Amino acid sequence: MDIHEYQAKEILSGFGVEVPPGALAYSPEQAAYRARELGGEKWVVKAQVHTGGRGKAGGVKLCGSDSEIFDACEDMFGRKLVTHQTGPEGKGVYRVYVEAGVQIEREIYLGLVLDRSSQRVMIVASAEGGMEIEEISAERPDSIVRATVEPAVGLREFQAREIAFALGLMPSLVQQMVRTLQGCYRAFTELDATMVEINPLVVTGDGRILALDAKMSFDDNALFRRPQISELRDKSQEDPRESRAADRGLSYVGLDGNIGCIVNGAGLAMATMDTIMLSGGAPANFLDIGGGASPERVAKAFRLVLSDAKVQAVLVNIFAGINRCDWVAEGVVQALRELQVDIPVVVRLAGTNVEEGQKILAQSGLPVIRASNLMEAAQRVVGAWKNDVAQATEVRAAQ
Ligand code: GDP
Ligand code: MN
């Protein structure tokens, strides 16, 4: 789960990371009022959307007066901010963060990520802040400092000092940098984060280290034990299809094609999508029903996949180990009886209780297309979908 910049800043500041004074606003009037409360002569108005690259997309504006704050806000509110990370549909701006302007001396990049190969939290830093990390690694790869943290002892001062020196910070700033690094590391581990990114972390004209931007992501599987984090969720920033599935305890990924996929397990989902592509189709989504899915859960998954208007055919591909094919078949039958389904549905079942499952499908009298292996299933669903599309085109041409 991602959170907003202002939320990440509030969290990190609780762990000793210094941030500029700022306040949240839901309207241009409120933003101007907040700026007056903050005082000073320069403010930065920042669109709160779950994406990076806001600066280049017009989502970060430096303002010197009330009227400039108004103009900046009117440009942002209610608009979809399109950045290189959001895709063409963009993300809606409903909140802005107003911050006291800061005089920047140096910009540093700081990120904490989970490094799977070393199974450690890795600190990634660069003296070339301001640019995105992808650009830094393409243009100035030798400027990147990496350090993995031994979890049994945490981030010790000596290691943090080494990073500070590697970034070429003046000795007078090293202690502040150590505090910043240790604060980020503690926030990461104590809150089950998967990513902390401060870009830029700046050195100010008056010799302070401040986080000018902040991003945090959290492990969805740990949210149950972090209520203070899960309440920061902002559904306006999520794909509505994915939010709806998450609310029902299903894991759903929205894509751009036309074939809905109901599978169990992420690996099987990948293989299913690849095989659909190989057969000339494109997946609209995949929904992972997980292990031990009851007929009700399967039916729920079906309803969810069908609620996506892009879906023009459905492939159910289940390899039942913990799951039971008969339950999956019952769920499919339940959903098809209940819903008006006029698109092709292909079902491939394998594993536990497969004969019972096949029997339930055959005896239901429903127009389910069955397949005995993945390649056949993919070819049938793509074939049936193409057929449907061709028929619809013919009908339209005849009218
Ligand atoms: P992002 O584009 O989504 O990563 O948003 P950032 O919060 O990183 O803002 C983009 C850029 O705006 C930063 O890299 C800074 O150069 C600039 N910026 C942000 N806050 C301030 C500020 O208080 N003063 C000045 N002068 N520049 C700022
Ligand atoms: Mn940034």
Coordinates of C-alpha atoms and ligand atoms in Angstrom, one line a residue:
M1 CA 0.0 0.0 0.0
D2 CA 1.2 3.5 -0.9
I3 CA 0.6 6.6 1.2
H4 CA 0.8 10.3 0.4
E5 CA 3.9 12.5 0.8
Y6 CA 2.5 14.5 3.7
Q7 CA 1.6 11.2 5.6
A8 CA 5.1 9.8 5.0
K9 CA 6.6 13.1 6.2
E10 CA 4.5 13.0 9.4
I11 CA 5.6 9.4 10.1
L12 CA 9.3 10.0 9.3
S13 CA 9.4 13.1 11.5
G14 CA 8.1 11.0 14.4
F15 CA 11.3 8.9 13.8
G16 CA 13.6 11.9 14.0
V17 CA 13.8 12.9 10.3
E18 CA 13.6 16.6 9.9
V19 CA 11.0 18.0 7.5
P20 CA 9.9 21.6 6.5
P21 CA 6.8 22.9 8.3
G22 CA 3.8 22.2 6.2
A23 CA 0.0 21.8 6.2
L24 CA -2.7 20.0 4.3
A25 CA -5.4 21.8 2.3
Y26 CA -8.6 20.6 0.5
S27 CA -9.4 23.9 -1.3
P28 CA -7.5 26.9 -2.7
E29 CA -8.9 29.1 0.1
Q30 CA -7.7 26.7 2.7
A31 CA -4.3 26.5 1.0
A32 CA -3.8 30.3 1.1
Y33 CA -4.9 30.3 4.8
R34 CA -2.5 27.5 5.6
A35 CA 0.3 29.5 4.0
R36 CA -0.5 32.5 6.1
E37 CA -0.5 30.4 9.2
L38 CA 2.9 28.9 8.2
G39 CA 4.3 32.4 7.7
G40 CA 7.3 33.3 5.6
E41 CA 7.4 34.6 2.0
K42 CA 7.8 31.5 -0.1
W43 CA 5.7 28.4 -0.2
V44 CA 5.6 25.3 -2.2
V45 CA 2.2 23.9 -3.2
K46 CA 2.3 20.1 -3.8
A47 CA -0.4 17.9 -5.3
Q48 CA -0.9 14.9 -3.1
V49 CA -1.1 12.0 -5.5
H50 CA 0.4 8.5 -5.3
T51 CA 3.1 9.0 -7.9
G52 CA 6.6 10.4 -8.4
G53 CA 7.5 12.9 -11.1
R54 CA 5.0 15.5 -9.9
G55 CA 7.4 18.3 -10.3
K56 CA 7.8 17.8 -14.1
A57 CA 4.0 17.3 -14.5
G58 CA 3.0 20.6 -12.9
G59 CA 2.2 19.1 -9.5
V60 CA 4.8 21.1 -7.5
K61 CA 4.6 24.9 -7.6
L62 CA 6.8 27.5 -5.9
C63 CA 4.6 30.5 -4.9
G64 CA 5.4 33.9 -3.4
S65 CA 1.9 35.3 -2.8
D66 CA -1.8 34.5 -2.0
S67 CA -2.8 34.9 -5.6
E68 CA 0.0 32.6 -6.8
I69 CA -1.2 29.9 -4.3
F70 CA -4.7 30.3 -5.6
D71 CA -3.6 30.0 -9.2
A72 CA -1.4 26.9 -8.4
C73 CA -4.3 25.3 -6.5
E74 CA -6.9 26.0 -9.2
D75 CA -4.6 24.3 -11.7
M76 CA -4.3 21.2 -9.5
F77 CA -7.6 20.6 -7.8
G78 CA -10.0 18.3 -9.5
R79 CA -7.5 17.6 -12.3
K80 CA -5.9 14.3 -13.2
L81 CA -2.1 14.6 -12.8
V82 CA -0.4 12.6 -15.5
T83 CA 3.2 11.6 -14.8
H84 CA 5.6 9.1 -16.3
Q85 CA 4.4 6.7 -13.6
T86 CA 0.6 7.0 -13.7
G87 CA -0.2 6.0 -17.2
P88 CA -2.3 8.2 -19.5
E89 CA -5.4 8.1 -17.2
G90 CA -3.5 10.0 -14.4
K91 CA -4.4 10.3 -10.8
G92 CA -6.9 12.7 -9.3
V93 CA -5.8 15.6 -7.1
Y94 CA -8.1 16.1 -4.1
R95 CA -5.6 17.4 -1.5
V96 CA -2.6 19.7 -1.7
Y97 CA 0.2 20.1 0.8
V98 CA 1.5 23.6 1.5
E99 CA 5.0 23.8 2.7
A100 CA 7.4 26.6 3.7
G101 CA 9.9 27.2 0.9
V102 CA 13.4 26.0 1.6
Q103 CA 16.7 27.4 0.3
I104 CA 18.4 24.4 -1.3
E105 CA 22.1 24.0 -1.2
R106 CA 22.4 20.4 -2.2
E107 CA 20.0 17.7 -3.2
I108 CA 20.7 14.1 -2.2
Y109 CA 18.9 10.9 -3.1
L110 CA 18.0 8.5 -0.3
G111 CA 16.1 5.2 -0.6
L112 CA 15.5 2.1 1.5
V113 CA 14.3 -1.0 -0.2
L114 CA 14.1 -4.7 0.4
D115 CA 17.0 -6.4 -1.4
R116 CA 15.7 -9.9 -2.2
S117 CA 19.1 -11.4 -3.1
S118 CA 20.7 -10.5 0.2
Q119 CA 17.4 -10.7 2.1
R120 CA 18.3 -7.4 3.8
V121 CA 17.1 -3.8 3.9
M122 CA 19.3 -2.0 1.5
I123 CA 20.1 1.7 1.7
V124 CA 20.7 3.4 -1.6
A125 CA 22.0 6.9 -1.7
S126 CA 23.4 9.3 -4.2
A127 CA 24.9 12.8 -4.1
E128 CA 23.0 13.3 -7.4
G129 CA 19.6 13.9 -5.8
G130 CA 16.6 15.6 -7.5
M131 CA 16.8 13.2 -10.5
E132 CA 14.8 10.0 -10.4
I133 CA 16.8 6.9 -9.3
E134 CA 16.4 5.4 -12.7
E135 CA 18.0 8.4 -14.3
I136 CA 20.8 8.5 -11.7
S137 CA 21.6 4.8 -12.3
A138 CA 21.6 5.4 -16.1
E139 CA 23.7 8.6 -16.1
R140 CA 25.8 8.6 -12.9
P141 CA 25.9 4.9 -11.7
D142 CA 29.2 5.5 -9.9
S143 CA 27.5 8.1 -7.7
I144 CA 25.3 5.5 -6.1
V145 CA 26.2 4.3 -2.6
R146 CA 24.7 1.0 -1.4
A147 CA 24.7 -0.6 2.0
T148 CA 22.8 -3.6 3.4
V149 CA 21.8 -3.6 7.0
E150 CA 22.4 -6.6 9.2
P151 CA 18.9 -7.2 10.8
A152 CA 20.2 -8.6 14.0
V153 CA 22.0 -5.4 14.9
G154 CA 20.1 -2.8 12.9
L155 CA 21.6 0.3 11.3
R156 CA 24.6 1.2 13.6
E157 CA 26.1 4.6 13.8
F158 CA 29.4 3.6 12.1
Q159 CA 27.6 2.3 9.1
A160 CA 25.4 5.4 8.8
R161 CA 28.5 7.6 9.2
E162 CA 30.2 5.7 6.3
I163 CA 27.2 6.5 4.1
A164 CA 27.3 10.2 5.1
F165 CA 31.0 10.4 4.3
A166 CA 30.6 8.5 1.0
L167 CA 28.1 11.2 0.0
G168 CA 30.7 13.8 0.7
L169 CA 28.9 15.6 3.5
M170 CA 30.7 18.1 5.6
P171 CA 31.7 16.8 9.1
S172 CA 29.2 19.3 10.7
L173 CA 26.3 17.6 8.9
V174 CA 27.3 14.0 9.5
Q175 CA 25.5 13.6 12.9
Q176 CA 22.2 14.9 11.3
M177 CA 22.6 12.5 8.5
V178 CA 23.2 9.6 10.9
R179 CA 19.9 10.6 12.7
T180 CA 18.1 10.8 9.4
L181 CA 19.3 7.4 8.2
Q182 CA 18.6 5.7 11.5
G183 CA 15.2 7.2 11.6
C184 CA 14.3 6.0 8.1
Y185 CA 15.6 2.5 9.0
R186 CA 13.6 2.3 12.2
A187 CA 10.4 3.6 10.4
F188 CA 11.0 0.9 7.7
T189 CA 11.4 -2.0 10.0
E190 CA 9.0 -1.0 12.8
L191 CA 6.1 -0.2 10.5
D192 CA 6.6 -3.1 8.0
A193 CA 7.4 -0.8 5.1
T194 CA 8.7 -2.2 1.8
M195 CA 10.1 1.2 0.6
V196 CA 11.1 4.5 2.0
E197 CA 12.3 7.1 -0.5
I198 CA 13.4 10.7 0.2
N199 CA 14.2 12.5 -3.1
P200 CA 15.4 15.0 -2.6
L201 CA 16.9 15.0 0.9
V202 CA 18.4 18.5 0.9
V203 CA 21.1 20.4 2.7
T204 CA 19.8 23.9 3.3
G205 CA 21.5 27.2 3.1
D206 CA 21.6 27.4 6.9
G207 CA 23.2 23.9 7.3
R208 CA 20.3 21.6 8.0
I209 CA 19.3 18.3 6.4
L210 CA 15.6 18.2 5.5
A211 CA 13.4 15.7 3.7
L212 CA 11.8 17.8 0.9
D213 CA 9.9 14.8 -0.5
A214 CA 9.0 11.5 1.0
K215 CA 7.4 8.3 -0.2
M216 CA 6.6 5.1 1.7
S217 CA 5.0 1.8 0.7
F218 CA 3.9 -0.9 3.1
D219 CA 3.6 -4.6 3.0
D220 CA -0.1 -5.4 2.4
N221 CA 0.3 -8.7 4.2
A222 CA 1.3 -6.9 7.4
L223 CA -1.4 -4.2 7.4
F224 CA -3.6 -6.2 9.8
R225 CA -1.2 -5.5 12.6
R226 CA -0.6 -1.8 11.6
P227 CA -4.0 -0.1 12.0
Q228 CA -2.3 3.3 12.2
I229 CA -0.9 2.7 8.7
S230 CA -4.0 1.0 7.1
E231 CA -6.1 4.0 8.0
L232 CA -3.9 6.1 5.8
R233 CA -5.2 4.3 2.7
D234 CA -6.6 6.6 0.0
K235 CA -8.9 4.7 -2.3
S236 CA -9.1 7.7 -4.7
Q237 CA -5.5 6.8 -5.7
E238 CA -6.1 3.2 -6.4
D239 CA -7.5 1.3 -9.4
P240 CA -11.2 0.9 -8.4
R241 CA -11.1 -2.7 -9.6
E242 CA -8.2 -3.5 -7.3
S243 CA -9.7 -1.8 -4.3
R244 CA -12.9 -3.7 -4.6
A245 CA -11.0 -7.0 -4.7
A246 CA -8.8 -6.1 -1.8
D247 CA -11.9 -5.2 0.3
R248 CA -13.1 -8.8 -0.4
G249 CA -9.8 -10.4 0.5
L250 CA -9.0 -11.3 -3.1
S251 CA -5.9 -10.3 -5.0
Y252 CA -6.6 -8.7 -8.3
V253 CA -4.4 -7.0 -10.9
G254 CA -6.1 -4.9 -13.6
L255 CA -4.6 -5.0 -17.1
D256 CA -5.5 -3.7 -20.6
G257 CA -6.7 -6.7 -22.6
N258 CA -10.1 -8.4 -22.9
I259 CA -9.7 -11.8 -21.3
G260 CA -10.6 -12.1 -17.6
C261 CA -8.4 -14.7 -15.7
I262 CA -9.4 -16.5 -12.6
V263 CA -6.5 -18.5 -11.2
N264 CA -4.9 -19.7 -8.0
G265 CA -1.4 -18.6 -7.2
A266 CA 0.7 -15.9 -8.7
G267 CA 3.0 -18.2 -10.6
L268 CA 0.1 -19.9 -12.3
A269 CA -1.3 -16.4 -13.1
M270 CA 1.9 -15.5 -14.9
A271 CA 1.9 -18.7 -16.9
T272 CA -1.7 -18.2 -17.8
M273 CA -1.2 -14.7 -19.0
D274 CA 1.9 -15.7 -21.0
T275 CA -0.1 -18.5 -22.6
I276 CA -3.0 -16.2 -23.5
M277 CA -0.6 -13.8 -25.1
L278 CA 1.1 -16.6 -27.0
S279 CA -2.3 -17.7 -28.3
G280 CA -3.0 -14.2 -29.7
G281 CA -5.1 -12.7 -26.9
A282 CA -4.5 -10.3 -24.0
P283 CA -5.5 -10.5 -20.4
A284 CA -7.9 -7.9 -18.9
N285 CA -6.9 -8.8 -15.4
F286 CA -6.0 -11.7 -13.2
L287 CA -7.7 -12.6 -10.0
D288 CA -5.9 -14.9 -7.6
I289 CA -8.5 -16.8 -5.5
G290 CA -5.7 -18.3 -3.4
G291 CA -5.7 -21.7 -1.7
G292 CA -8.7 -23.4 -0.1
A293 CA -11.3 -21.3 -2.0
S294 CA -14.9 -22.2 -1.2
P295 CA -17.6 -22.2 -3.9
E296 CA -18.8 -18.8 -2.5
R297 CA -15.4 -17.3 -2.9
V298 CA -15.1 -18.6 -6.4
A299 CA -18.5 -17.1 -7.2
K300 CA -17.4 -13.8 -5.7
A301 CA -14.3 -13.8 -7.8
F302 CA -16.4 -14.5 -10.9
R303 CA -18.7 -11.5 -10.2
L304 CA -15.8 -9.3 -9.7
V305 CA -14.1 -10.2 -13.0
L306 CA -17.3 -9.9 -14.9
S307 CA -18.0 -6.4 -13.4
D308 CA -15.1 -5.1 -15.5
A309 CA -16.6 -3.9 -18.7
K310 CA -13.5 -4.7 -20.7
V311 CA -13.8 -8.4 -20.0
Q312 CA -15.2 -10.2 -23.2
A313 CA -14.2 -13.7 -22.3
V314 CA -13.2 -15.5 -19.1
L315 CA -10.6 -18.2 -18.5
V316 CA -10.7 -20.1 -15.2
N317 CA -7.4 -22.0 -14.7
I318 CA -7.1 -23.9 -11.5
F319 CA -4.4 -26.3 -10.4
A320 CA -5.9 -27.6 -7.2
G321 CA -3.5 -28.8 -4.5
I322 CA -5.0 -27.3 -1.4
N323 CA -8.0 -26.2 -3.5
R324 CA -10.6 -28.7 -4.6
C325 CA -11.8 -28.8 -8.2
D326 CA -15.3 -29.8 -7.2
W327 CA -15.6 -26.6 -5.1
V328 CA -14.3 -24.5 -7.9
A329 CA -16.7 -26.1 -10.3
E330 CA -19.6 -25.5 -7.9
G331 CA -18.5 -21.8 -7.6
V332 CA -18.4 -21.4 -11.4
V333 CA -21.9 -23.0 -11.7
Q334 CA -23.3 -20.8 -8.9
A335 CA -22.0 -17.6 -10.5
L336 CA -23.2 -18.5 -14.0
R337 CA -26.7 -19.4 -12.7
E338 CA -26.9 -16.2 -10.8
L339 CA -25.5 -13.8 -13.4
Q340 CA -26.5 -13.2 -17.0
V341 CA -23.3 -14.3 -18.6
D342 CA -23.3 -13.9 -22.4
I343 CA -19.6 -14.1 -23.0
P344 CA -17.5 -17.3 -23.5
V345 CA -16.3 -19.0 -20.3
V346 CA -13.5 -21.6 -20.5
V347 CA -12.6 -23.7 -17.5
R348 CA -9.5 -25.8 -17.1
L349 CA -9.2 -27.9 -13.9
A350 CA -6.4 -30.1 -12.7
G351 CA -5.5 -31.7 -9.4
T352 CA -7.6 -32.6 -6.4
N353 CA -11.1 -34.0 -7.1
V354 CA -10.8 -33.2 -10.8
E355 CA -13.2 -35.9 -11.9
E356 CA -15.9 -34.6 -9.6
G357 CA -15.3 -31.1 -10.8
Q358 CA -15.6 -32.1 -14.5
K359 CA -18.8 -33.9 -13.7
I360 CA -20.4 -30.9 -12.0
L361 CA -19.6 -28.7 -15.0
A362 CA -20.9 -31.3 -17.5
Q363 CA -24.1 -32.0 -15.6
S364 CA -24.9 -28.3 -15.0
G365 CA -26.0 -27.9 -18.6
L366 CA -24.3 -24.5 -18.7
P367 CA -22.4 -23.5 -21.9
V368 CA -19.0 -23.8 -20.2
I369 CA -16.1 -24.6 -22.6
R370 CA -13.8 -27.2 -21.0
A371 CA -10.1 -27.7 -21.6
S372 CA -7.7 -30.3 -20.3
N373 CA -4.5 -28.4 -20.4
L374 CA -3.3 -24.8 -20.2
M375 CA -2.4 -24.4 -23.9
E376 CA -5.7 -25.8 -25.0
A377 CA -7.6 -23.6 -22.5
A378 CA -5.8 -20.5 -23.8
Q379 CA -6.4 -21.3 -27.4
R380 CA -10.1 -22.0 -26.8
V381 CA -10.7 -18.8 -24.9
V382 CA -8.8 -16.7 -27.4
G383 CA -10.6 -18.5 -30.3
A384 CA -14.1 -18.0 -28.7
W385 CA -13.3 -14.4 -27.9
K386 CA -12.2 -13.7 -31.5
N387 CA -15.3 -15.5 -32.8
D388 CA -17.6 -13.3 -30.6
V389 CA -15.9 -10.1 -31.7
A390 CA -16.1 -11.1 -35.4
Q391 CA -19.8 -11.9 -35.0
A392 CA -20.5 -8.6 -33.2
T393 CA -18.8 -6.8 -36.1
E394 CA -20.9 -8.7 -38.7
V395 CA -24.1 -7.8 -36.8
R396 CA -23.0 -4.2 -36.7
A397 CA -22.2 -4.2 -40.4
A398 CA -25.5 -5.8 -41.3
Q399 CA -27.5 -3.1 -39.4
Ligands
GDP1 P1 8.3 14.7 -7.3 O1 8.5 15.5 -8.6 O2 6.9 14.1 -7.3 O3 9.4 13.8 -6.9 O4 8.1 15.9 -6.2 P2 9.2 16.6 -5.2 O5 8.6 16.8 -3.9 O6 10.5 15.9 -5.2 O7 9.4 18.0 -5.8 C1 10.0 18.2 -7.1 C2 11.1 19.3 -7.0 O8 10.6 20.5 -6.5 C3 12.2 18.9 -6.0 O9 13.2 18.1 -6.5 C4 12.8 20.3 -5.6 O10 13.8 20.6 -6.5 C5 11.6 21.2 -5.8 N1 11.1 21.6 -4.5 C6 10.3 21.0 -3.6 N2 10.2 21.6 -2.5 C7 10.9 22.8 -2.6 C8 11.2 23.9 -1.8 O11 10.7 24.0 -0.6 N3 12.0 24.9 -2.2 C9 12.5 24.8 -3.5 N4 13.3 25.8 -3.9 N5 12.3 23.8 -4.3 C10 11.5 22.8 -3.9
MN2 MN 10.7 13.7 -5.4

